[in-house]
Amino acid sequence: MNLDIHFKESFKNRHIGPSDEDIQIMLKAVKADSIDDLMDETIPKGIRLANIPELPKILSETEFIESIKSIAGQNKIFKNFIGAGYYGTYTPTVIQRNILENPGWYTAYTPYQAEIAQGRLEALINFQTMVIDLTGMEIANASLLDEGTAAAEAMTMLLDGRKGEKKQAMKFFIDEEVFPQTMAVLNGRALPTGIELVAGPVSSLDFSDPKLYGILLQYPNDKGAITDIGSIMTKAKDQNVLVAVAADLMALTLLRPPGEMGADVVVGTSQRFGIPMGYGGPHAGYFATKEEYKRQIPGRIIGASLDKHGNPAYRMALQTREQHIRREKATSNICTAQVLLAVMAGMYGVYHGPERLKKIAGRIHGLTKVLATSLEGAGIRQLNKNYFDTLWIEGVETKKLKSTAEEHKVNFRYFENGSVGISLDETTTLEDVGLILKIFGAASGQKEILLSGQENLSITWPSALKRQSEFMTHPVFQNFHSEHEMLRYMKRLENKDLSLVHSMISLGSCTMKLNATTEMIPLTWPGFGQMHPFVPMDQAKGYQKIFNDLSDWLCAITGFAGISLQPNSGAQGEYAGLMVIRAYHASRGESHRNVTLIPSSAHGTNPASAVMAGQQVIIVKCDEKGNIDLEDLKQKATQNRDNLAALMVTYPSTHGV
């Protein structure tokens, strides 16, 4: 026996599970003599790989840990003050150990069956309640993929919400101070839908434009400034223009919430509620809106009911736009949620409660105010009149500042016009502020910039910007502020769920996947978790190696020339693929090709993704087992030959074929 090979293969065998004896029992049950015979019966030889792709050698678990440690070590951990929607935060250890690192939470199946998912559904309704309270809106869903896609969902939902003289309007305005990554997602999503996207300063906006149906604002904005968005919303409402606001949840503990000013939708990310930056994700986005849009809201809403005994019970109350219901009529392909991360963010709110959250936000703002006062005292110009955690600096020699900062392992944000952004967060200390002043002093030729302004840390925003309303008043946010209370609460919820720690889950779908424990461990390492997505590339060589290796392996397995790692769900991957096909036809002067054939057995997101990519969906018949009716496929391909863009096949189908 080759002991080395046996040791390395044990990683696979232990993780996947079946023993040689188990395999023989299963083969006997399906009347196959061997695995090879089973493959011959189920997978036609004509579609199998002729050659085994060249992939790296198998690693044992211990070898993998050593390898990934080396890769993490290639990432440089600087102190980041970049902001732009990503911030340092502390994951409470009681949440890290008992949710993020707990298979009772991370192996649970998508909560389609309420009776075996009561714990997660309660945790998600906590998340929804927290978002509703902080934003001042009437309803919220159980999370989305991230802030950018949440903003895109707002744009398309408001398109469906047009009324009266705006019923045919197709123009959507984006404040130029929206985060650039959100702007990029909106541009991509608007292209195939026919939405005319316009970006610029709000001061240039003509609210009376009959083509204008909606606008998106950032609060606080990309440069960190807090503006009076209430007055903007008043002008918009006067002209029947709908308003979406991308807002910072932490800032909303102190800032007047957009819902109180008339916003139609409020979106954003819950990342800074205890979720590591992780080089950009994943993070749970949020989406809050008015009751009148409850049948257009994307994703899931968790609702509270009473069971037949009169006890509280939770359910997925509304999935109107989920694609297994509307399919080719859907205008959104969202059928998922960042459940684990939304649970963590909601538990962060439960653990801290409203008063502690206000103290965290107040401390962030106080340190920012000290930094601003100190810099201004040294003659360095700060442009934001009102701010929460971000300063916008002008008039410094950027090249010298960047060089000095990187010598001290510090990252700021550098704008193209030479200005500089500095964002503080929950992890920032007074010593960090002193380090920033030291860097600015050295870069500006001053010997020393002294700390000042510590005696006046009160908020000086105009009263119209200050939050007066209470939030998170539900008892769940009042009762679990010590570790043992929090531990017991999370364990009670965990025990109300079915996960792989309790049983095998016989339900199968594209959401049924599980990483080995060894693969999960690096998630909490600083070398991965503390990386801001906008750091210079030479600080993220470990991440680049992972991306490059994974791309090479996926290309080898699939036979494709290139791979995109950007989509963060299967549905987003479908959309990306269809957009590539769309661009391909356009490059050949055949933009008229806009018909996609989709079998009736396909996953529900498939037709929705096609509609979002500007395609007309034609459904192809299937038999009761999910097999495609080839005659119907041939007939519909022939009928639509002049405009045919793609055939979209889910493999295997929802029937497993």
Coordinates of C-alpha atoms in Angstrom, one line a residue, residues 38-565:
L38 CA -23.1 3.2 -13.7
M39 CA -21.5 6.0 -15.6
D40 CA -22.0 4.1 -18.9
E41 CA -25.7 3.8 -18.1
T42 CA -26.3 7.4 -17.1
I43 CA -23.8 9.6 -19.0
P44 CA -23.5 9.0 -22.7
K45 CA -19.9 8.5 -23.8
G46 CA -20.3 11.2 -26.5
I47 CA -20.5 14.0 -23.9
R48 CA -17.7 12.8 -21.6
L49 CA -14.3 14.4 -21.5
A50 CA -11.9 12.6 -23.8
N51 CA -8.9 13.5 -21.7
I52 CA -8.6 14.1 -18.0
P53 CA -7.7 17.8 -17.5
E54 CA -4.4 18.7 -16.0
L55 CA -5.1 19.7 -12.5
P56 CA -2.9 20.1 -9.4
K57 CA -2.0 17.1 -7.3
I58 CA -4.3 16.0 -4.4
L59 CA -3.4 17.6 -1.1
S60 CA -4.1 16.2 2.3
E61 CA -5.9 18.4 4.8
T62 CA -2.7 19.2 6.6
E63 CA -0.9 20.0 3.3
F64 CA -3.9 22.2 2.3
I65 CA -3.7 24.2 5.6
E66 CA 0.0 24.8 5.1
S67 CA -0.6 25.8 1.5
I68 CA -3.4 28.2 2.2
K69 CA -1.4 29.7 5.1
S70 CA 1.4 30.5 2.6
I71 CA -1.1 32.1 0.2
A72 CA -2.7 34.2 3.0
G73 CA 0.8 35.3 3.9
Q74 CA 1.2 36.8 0.4
N75 CA -1.6 39.3 1.2
K76 CA -0.3 42.4 3.0
I77 CA -2.5 43.5 5.9
F78 CA -2.4 47.3 6.0
K79 CA -4.6 49.6 8.1
N80 CA -7.3 50.6 5.7
F81 CA -9.0 54.0 5.7
I82 CA -10.4 53.6 2.1
G83 CA -14.1 53.3 2.9
A84 CA -16.3 53.4 -0.3
G85 CA -18.7 51.0 1.2
Y86 CA -16.2 48.6 2.9
Y87 CA -15.1 49.1 6.5
G88 CA -13.2 47.4 9.2
T89 CA -15.5 45.8 11.9
Y90 CA -15.3 43.5 14.8
T91 CA -17.1 40.2 14.5
P92 CA -18.2 39.5 18.1
T93 CA -16.5 36.3 19.0
V94 CA -19.7 34.7 20.4
I95 CA -21.2 35.2 16.8
Q96 CA -18.0 34.0 15.0
R97 CA -17.7 30.8 17.1
N98 CA -21.4 29.9 17.3
I99 CA -22.7 31.0 13.8
L100 CA -19.9 31.5 11.2
E101 CA -17.9 28.5 12.4
N102 CA -20.9 26.4 13.5
P103 CA -22.1 23.7 11.1
G104 CA -25.5 23.9 12.8
W105 CA -25.8 27.2 11.0
Y106 CA -23.7 27.0 7.9
T107 CA -24.9 23.5 6.7
A108 CA -28.6 24.2 6.9
Y109 CA -30.6 23.9 3.7
T110 CA -32.3 26.9 2.0
P111 CA -35.3 27.5 4.3
Y112 CA -38.0 26.4 1.8
Q113 CA -39.6 24.2 4.5
A114 CA -40.7 26.5 7.3
E115 CA -41.3 23.7 9.8
I116 CA -37.6 22.6 9.7
A117 CA -36.2 26.2 9.5
Q118 CA -37.8 28.0 12.4
G119 CA -34.4 29.1 13.9
R120 CA -33.1 30.7 10.7
L121 CA -36.5 32.3 9.9
E122 CA -36.5 33.9 13.3
A123 CA -33.0 35.2 12.8
L124 CA -33.9 36.5 9.4
I125 CA -37.0 38.3 10.7
N126 CA -34.6 40.0 13.2
F127 CA -32.5 41.1 10.3
Q128 CA -35.6 42.5 8.5
T129 CA -36.8 44.3 11.6
M130 CA -33.4 45.9 12.2
V131 CA -33.3 47.1 8.6
I132 CA -36.9 48.4 8.7
D133 CA -36.2 50.3 11.9
L134 CA -32.8 51.8 10.8
T135 CA -34.1 52.9 7.3
G136 CA -37.5 54.1 8.5
M137 CA -39.2 52.0 5.8
E138 CA -42.3 49.8 6.1
I139 CA -41.0 46.4 4.8
A140 CA -37.7 44.8 4.1
N141 CA -36.6 41.5 2.6
A142 CA -34.4 38.8 4.0
S143 CA -31.3 40.1 2.3
L144 CA -29.9 40.4 -1.3
L145 CA -26.4 39.6 -2.7
D146 CA -24.8 43.0 -2.2
E147 CA -25.3 46.8 -2.3
G148 CA -24.8 47.1 -6.1
T149 CA -27.3 44.4 -7.1
A150 CA -29.8 45.8 -4.5
A151 CA -29.5 49.2 -6.2
A152 CA -30.1 47.6 -9.6
E153 CA -33.1 45.7 -8.2
A154 CA -34.4 49.1 -6.9
M155 CA -34.0 50.6 -10.4
T156 CA -36.0 47.9 -12.1
M157 CA -38.6 47.6 -9.4
L158 CA -39.3 51.4 -9.6
L159 CA -39.6 51.0 -13.4
D160 CA -42.5 48.6 -12.7
G161 CA -43.9 51.1 -10.2
R162 CA -44.3 54.0 -12.7
K163 CA -47.7 55.7 -12.6
G164 CA -49.7 58.3 -14.4
E165 CA -47.9 60.5 -16.8
K166 CA -44.6 58.7 -16.0
K167 CA -46.0 55.3 -17.1
Q168 CA -43.8 55.3 -20.2
A169 CA -40.8 57.2 -18.7
M170 CA -37.5 55.3 -19.1
K171 CA -34.8 57.7 -17.7
F172 CA -33.1 56.9 -14.4
F173 CA -30.8 59.4 -12.8
I174 CA -27.8 58.4 -10.6
D175 CA -26.2 61.0 -8.4
E176 CA -22.5 61.1 -9.4
E177 CA -21.6 60.7 -5.8
V178 CA -22.9 57.1 -5.7
F179 CA -20.2 54.5 -5.0
P180 CA -18.4 53.6 -8.3
Q181 CA -19.0 49.8 -7.9
T182 CA -22.7 50.4 -7.6
M183 CA -22.6 52.7 -10.6
A184 CA -20.9 49.9 -12.6
V185 CA -23.6 47.4 -11.7
L186 CA -26.4 49.8 -12.7
N187 CA -24.8 50.5 -16.1
G188 CA -24.6 46.8 -16.8
R189 CA -28.2 46.2 -15.7
A190 CA -29.7 49.2 -17.6
L191 CA -28.1 48.3 -20.9
P192 CA -30.4 45.4 -22.0
T193 CA -33.6 46.8 -20.4
G194 CA -33.8 50.0 -22.4
I195 CA -33.4 52.2 -19.3
E196 CA -31.7 55.4 -20.1
L197 CA -29.1 55.9 -17.4
V198 CA -27.9 59.4 -16.6
A199 CA -25.3 60.3 -14.0
G200 CA -24.3 63.7 -12.8
P201 CA -24.6 66.2 -10.0
V202 CA -28.0 66.5 -8.5
S203 CA -27.9 70.2 -8.9
S204 CA -28.1 69.6 -12.7
L205 CA -31.2 67.5 -12.5
D206 CA -34.4 68.6 -14.2
F207 CA -37.1 67.0 -12.0
S208 CA -39.8 68.1 -14.5
D209 CA -38.3 66.0 -17.3
P210 CA -41.2 63.9 -18.5
K211 CA -38.8 61.0 -19.3
L212 CA -37.5 60.8 -15.8
Y213 CA -39.0 58.1 -13.6
G214 CA -36.5 57.7 -10.8
I215 CA -33.3 58.7 -9.1
L216 CA -30.7 57.1 -6.8
L217 CA -28.8 59.0 -4.1
Q218 CA -26.0 57.9 -1.7
Y219 CA -26.3 58.7 2.0
P220 CA -23.7 59.7 3.1
N221 CA -22.3 60.1 -0.4
D222 CA -19.1 58.7 -2.0
K223 CA -16.9 61.5 -0.7
G224 CA -18.4 61.2 2.8
A225 CA -20.6 64.3 2.7
I226 CA -24.0 64.3 4.3
T227 CA -26.4 66.3 2.2
D228 CA -30.0 67.3 2.7
I229 CA -31.6 64.5 0.7
G230 CA -34.9 65.4 2.2
S231 CA -35.2 68.6 0.0
I232 CA -34.2 66.6 -3.0
M233 CA -36.9 64.0 -2.3
T234 CA -39.5 66.8 -1.9
K235 CA -38.7 68.1 -5.4
A236 CA -38.8 64.6 -6.8
K237 CA -42.2 63.9 -5.3
D238 CA -43.6 67.1 -6.6
Q239 CA -42.9 65.8 -10.1
N240 CA -43.9 62.2 -9.5
V241 CA -40.3 61.0 -9.6
L242 CA -39.5 57.9 -7.5
V243 CA -36.5 57.9 -5.2
A244 CA -34.1 55.2 -4.1
V245 CA -31.4 55.8 -1.5
A246 CA -28.3 53.7 -0.9
A247 CA -27.7 54.3 2.8
D248 CA -25.1 53.3 5.5
L249 CA -26.8 51.3 8.2
M250 CA -24.2 52.3 10.9
A251 CA -24.7 56.0 10.0
L252 CA -28.4 55.6 10.2
T253 CA -28.1 55.1 14.0
L254 CA -27.4 58.8 14.1
L255 CA -28.7 60.2 10.8
R256 CA -32.3 60.9 10.0
P257 CA -33.5 57.8 8.1
P258 CA -34.5 58.1 4.4
G259 CA -37.9 56.6 5.1
E260 CA -38.9 59.6 7.2
M261 CA -38.1 61.9 4.3
G262 CA -40.2 60.0 1.7
A263 CA -37.8 57.5 0.1
D264 CA -39.5 54.8 -2.0
V265 CA -36.7 52.3 -1.6
V266 CA -33.6 52.2 0.6
V267 CA -30.8 49.8 -0.2
G268 CA -27.3 49.0 1.0
T269 CA -25.0 46.5 2.7
S270 CA -24.9 45.1 6.2
Q271 CA -21.2 44.5 6.0
R272 CA -20.1 46.8 8.7
F273 CA -22.4 44.9 11.1
G274 CA -19.8 42.4 12.1
I275 CA -18.9 40.9 8.6
P276 CA -15.2 40.9 7.5
M277 CA -14.4 42.8 4.4
G278 CA -13.0 39.7 2.7
Y279 CA -11.6 41.5 -0.3
G280 CA -15.1 42.6 -1.2
G281 CA -17.4 39.9 -0.1
P282 CA -19.6 38.0 0.2
H283 CA -21.8 40.4 2.2
A284 CA -25.5 40.6 2.8
G285 CA -27.2 43.4 0.9
Y286 CA -30.5 44.8 2.2
F287 CA -33.6 46.1 0.5
A288 CA -36.3 48.1 2.2
T289 CA -39.4 49.7 0.7
K290 CA -43.0 50.8 1.1
E291 CA -45.9 48.5 1.6
E292 CA -47.3 49.4 -1.8
Y293 CA -44.4 47.7 -3.4
K294 CA -44.7 44.4 -1.5
R295 CA -45.7 42.5 -4.6
Q296 CA -42.8 43.8 -6.6
I297 CA -40.1 43.5 -4.0
P298 CA -37.3 41.1 -5.0
G299 CA -36.3 38.0 -3.0
R300 CA -37.9 36.8 0.2
I301 CA -39.9 38.3 3.0
I302 CA -40.1 36.4 6.3
G303 CA -43.4 36.7 8.1
A304 CA -44.7 35.9 11.6
S305 CA -47.8 33.7 12.1
L306 CA -49.4 31.6 14.7
D307 CA -49.6 27.8 14.4
K308 CA -52.7 25.8 15.2
H309 CA -51.8 25.8 18.9
G310 CA -51.5 29.6 19.0
N311 CA -47.7 29.6 19.2
P312 CA -45.5 32.0 17.2
A313 CA -44.3 30.5 13.9
Y314 CA -42.3 31.9 11.0
R315 CA -42.7 31.4 7.3
M316 CA -41.4 32.7 4.0
A317 CA -44.4 35.0 3.6
L318 CA -44.0 36.4 0.1
Q319 CA -42.0 35.3 -2.9
T320 CA -44.1 37.0 -5.6
R321 CA -41.1 37.6 -7.8
E322 CA -39.3 34.4 -7.2
Q323 CA -38.8 32.6 -10.5
H324 CA -40.4 29.3 -9.8
I325 CA -43.6 31.3 -9.8
R326 CA -43.3 33.9 -12.5
R327 CA -40.5 32.4 -14.7
E328 CA -40.4 34.1 -18.1
K329 CA -42.6 36.9 -16.7
A330 CA -40.2 37.8 -13.9
T331 CA -38.2 41.0 -14.1
S332 CA -35.7 39.9 -11.5
N333 CA -33.7 36.7 -11.3
I334 CA -33.2 37.0 -7.5
C335 CA -34.3 33.8 -5.9
T336 CA -31.7 33.6 -3.1
A337 CA -30.4 35.5 -0.1
Q338 CA -27.1 35.7 1.8
V339 CA -28.7 33.9 4.7
L340 CA -25.7 33.1 6.8
L341 CA -24.3 36.6 6.6
A342 CA -27.7 38.2 7.1
V343 CA -28.1 36.1 10.2
M344 CA -24.7 37.3 11.4
A345 CA -25.5 40.9 10.8
G346 CA -28.9 40.6 12.5
M347 CA -27.2 38.9 15.5
Y348 CA -24.7 41.8 15.6
G349 CA -27.8 44.0 16.1
V350 CA -29.3 41.7 18.7
Y351 CA -26.0 41.5 20.6
H352 CA -25.3 45.2 20.7
G353 CA -28.8 46.6 20.8
P354 CA -29.7 50.1 19.8
E355 CA -27.8 51.9 22.5
R356 CA -24.6 50.1 21.9
L357 CA -24.9 50.7 18.2
K358 CA -25.3 54.4 18.8
K359 CA -22.2 54.3 20.9
I360 CA -20.2 52.6 18.2
A361 CA -21.4 55.0 15.6
G362 CA -20.8 58.0 18.0
R363 CA -17.3 56.8 18.7
I364 CA -16.6 56.5 14.9
H365 CA -17.9 60.0 14.3
G366 CA -16.0 61.4 17.3
L367 CA -12.7 60.1 16.1
T368 CA -13.5 61.5 12.6
K369 CA -14.2 64.9 14.1
V370 CA -10.9 64.8 16.1
L371 CA -9.1 64.0 12.8
A372 CA -10.8 66.8 10.9
T373 CA -10.2 69.4 13.6
S374 CA -6.5 68.4 13.8
L375 CA -5.9 68.4 10.1
E376 CA -7.7 71.8 9.7
G377 CA -5.7 73.2 12.5
A378 CA -2.6 72.3 10.5
G379 CA -3.9 74.1 7.5
I380 CA -5.0 71.0 5.6
R381 CA -8.3 71.6 3.8
Q382 CA -11.2 69.3 4.5
L383 CA -14.2 69.8 2.1
N384 CA -17.1 68.0 3.8
K385 CA -19.2 70.4 5.8
N386 CA -21.2 67.6 7.4
Y387 CA -19.8 64.1 7.6
F388 CA -20.2 60.8 9.6
D389 CA -17.0 58.8 9.2
T390 CA -15.3 60.1 6.0
L391 CA -13.2 63.2 5.3
W392 CA -12.5 64.6 1.8
I393 CA -9.1 66.2 1.7
E394 CA -7.8 68.7 -0.9
G395 CA -4.5 70.3 -1.6
V396 CA -2.0 67.7 -0.5
E397 CA 0.8 66.2 -2.6
T398 CA -0.8 62.8 -3.3
K399 CA 2.3 61.0 -4.5
K400 CA 4.3 62.0 -1.4
L401 CA 1.3 61.2 0.9
K402 CA 0.7 57.7 -0.7
S403 CA 4.4 56.9 -0.4
T404 CA 4.6 57.9 3.2
A405 CA 1.3 56.2 4.1
E406 CA 2.5 52.9 2.5
E407 CA 5.7 53.1 4.5
H408 CA 3.5 53.0 7.6
K409 CA 1.3 50.3 6.1
V410 CA -1.7 52.6 5.7
N411 CA -4.1 52.9 2.8
F412 CA -6.1 56.0 2.0
R413 CA -8.4 56.6 -1.0
Y414 CA -6.9 58.6 -3.8
F415 CA -9.3 60.2 -6.3
E416 CA -8.3 61.0 -9.9
N417 CA -8.5 64.8 -9.3
G418 CA -5.8 64.6 -6.6
S419 CA -8.1 64.7 -3.6
V420 CA -7.9 62.1 -0.8
G421 CA -10.6 60.3 1.2
I422 CA -10.1 59.0 4.7
S423 CA -12.8 56.8 6.3
L424 CA -12.7 55.6 9.9
D425 CA -14.6 52.6 11.3
E426 CA -15.3 50.5 14.3
T427 CA -11.8 49.3 14.5
T428 CA -10.2 52.7 14.4
T429 CA -8.4 53.9 17.6
L430 CA -7.1 57.3 18.8
E431 CA -3.6 55.9 18.1
D432 CA -4.7 55.3 14.5
V433 CA -5.8 59.0 14.3
G434 CA -2.4 60.0 15.6
L435 CA -0.7 57.8 13.0
I436 CA -2.7 59.5 10.2
L437 CA -1.7 62.9 11.5
K438 CA 2.0 61.7 11.6
I439 CA 1.7 60.6 7.9
F440 CA 0.1 63.9 6.8
G441 CA 2.7 65.9 8.8
A442 CA 5.6 64.0 7.1
A443 CA 4.0 64.3 3.7
S444 CA 3.3 68.1 4.1
G445 CA 6.7 68.9 5.5
Q446 CA 5.4 69.7 9.0
K447 CA 7.3 68.3 12.0
E448 CA 4.2 67.3 13.9
I449 CA 0.4 67.7 13.7
L450 CA -1.1 67.6 17.2
L451 CA -4.3 65.9 18.2
S452 CA -7.0 68.6 18.9
G453 CA -10.7 68.8 19.2
Q454 CA -11.1 66.1 21.8
E455 CA -13.0 68.4 24.1
N456 CA -16.0 68.9 21.7
L457 CA -17.2 65.6 20.2
S458 CA -20.9 66.5 20.0
I459 CA -22.7 66.1 16.7
T460 CA -23.1 69.5 15.0
W461 CA -25.2 68.5 12.0
P462 CA -28.3 70.6 11.3
S463 CA -31.3 69.3 13.2
A464 CA -32.9 68.2 9.9
L465 CA -30.1 65.6 9.5
K466 CA -30.2 64.2 13.0
R467 CA -32.1 61.1 14.0
Q468 CA -34.8 61.8 16.5
S469 CA -36.8 58.6 16.2
E470 CA -36.2 55.4 18.2
F471 CA -35.2 52.2 16.5
M472 CA -34.9 48.5 17.3
T473 CA -37.3 48.7 20.2
H474 CA -38.4 45.0 19.9
P475 CA -37.5 43.0 23.0
V476 CA -35.1 40.8 21.0
F477 CA -32.8 43.8 20.7
Q478 CA -32.9 44.5 24.5
N479 CA -32.5 41.1 26.1
F480 CA -29.3 39.4 24.9
H481 CA -26.3 41.8 25.6
S482 CA -24.2 39.5 27.7
E483 CA -22.3 36.6 26.1
H484 CA -24.0 33.8 28.0
E485 CA -27.5 35.3 27.2
M486 CA -26.5 35.6 23.5
L487 CA -25.0 32.1 23.4
R488 CA -28.2 30.6 24.8
Y489 CA -30.4 32.5 22.4
M490 CA -28.4 31.5 19.3
K491 CA -28.4 27.9 20.5
R492 CA -32.2 27.9 21.0
L493 CA -32.6 29.1 17.4
E494 CA -30.0 26.5 16.1
N495 CA -32.0 23.7 17.8
K496 CA -35.1 24.8 15.8
D497 CA -33.4 24.0 12.5
L498 CA -32.6 20.9 10.5
S499 CA -29.0 20.9 9.3
L500 CA -26.4 18.3 8.4
V501 CA -25.5 18.0 12.0
H502 CA -28.9 16.5 12.6
S503 CA -29.7 14.5 9.4
M504 CA -29.0 14.0 5.8
I505 CA -31.1 16.5 3.8
S506 CA -32.8 14.7 1.0
L507 CA -33.9 17.9 -0.8
G508 CA -31.6 18.6 -3.8
S509 CA -31.0 21.7 -5.8
C510 CA -28.2 24.0 -7.0
T511 CA -28.1 25.4 -3.4
M512 CA -27.0 22.0 -2.0
K513 CA -23.3 22.3 -1.4
L514 CA -20.9 22.0 1.5
N515 CA -17.3 22.9 2.0
A516 CA -15.2 20.8 4.3
T517 CA -14.3 22.1 7.7
T518 CA -10.7 22.5 6.7
E519 CA -11.7 24.6 3.7
M520 CA -13.9 26.8 6.0
I521 CA -11.1 27.6 8.6
P522 CA -9.2 30.2 6.5
L523 CA -12.4 32.4 6.2
T524 CA -11.7 33.9 9.6
W525 CA -7.9 34.5 9.1
P526 CA -6.9 38.2 9.0
G527 CA -4.9 37.5 5.8
F528 CA -8.2 37.0 4.0
G529 CA -10.9 38.7 6.1
Q530 CA -9.2 42.1 6.7
M531 CA -8.4 42.8 3.0
H532 CA -10.2 45.8 1.5
P533 CA -11.2 45.2 -2.1
F534 CA -9.6 48.5 -3.3
V535 CA -6.1 47.9 -1.9
P536 CA -3.2 48.2 -4.5
M537 CA -2.7 44.9 -6.3
D538 CA 0.7 44.3 -4.8
Q539 CA -0.9 44.0 -1.4
A540 CA -3.3 41.2 -2.6
K541 CA -1.0 38.7 -4.3
G542 CA -2.4 35.9 -2.3
Y543 CA -5.9 36.6 -3.5
Q544 CA -4.6 37.1 -7.1
K545 CA -3.0 33.6 -6.9
I546 CA -6.3 32.1 -5.8
F547 CA -8.2 33.8 -8.6
N548 CA -5.6 32.9 -11.2
D549 CA -5.3 29.2 -10.1
L550 CA -9.1 28.8 -9.9
S551 CA -9.5 30.4 -13.4
D552 CA -6.9 28.0 -14.8
W553 CA -8.6 25.0 -13.2
L554 CA -12.1 25.9 -14.3
C555 CA -10.8 26.5 -17.9
A556 CA -9.2 23.1 -17.9
I557 CA -12.4 21.4 -16.6
T558 CA -14.8 23.2 -18.8
G559 CA -12.7 23.6 -21.9
F560 CA -13.3 27.3 -22.2
A561 CA -10.7 29.9 -22.9
G562 CA -11.7 32.3 -20.1
I563 CA -13.7 32.4 -16.9
S564 CA -15.4 35.2 -15.0
L565 CA -15.3 34.9 -11.2

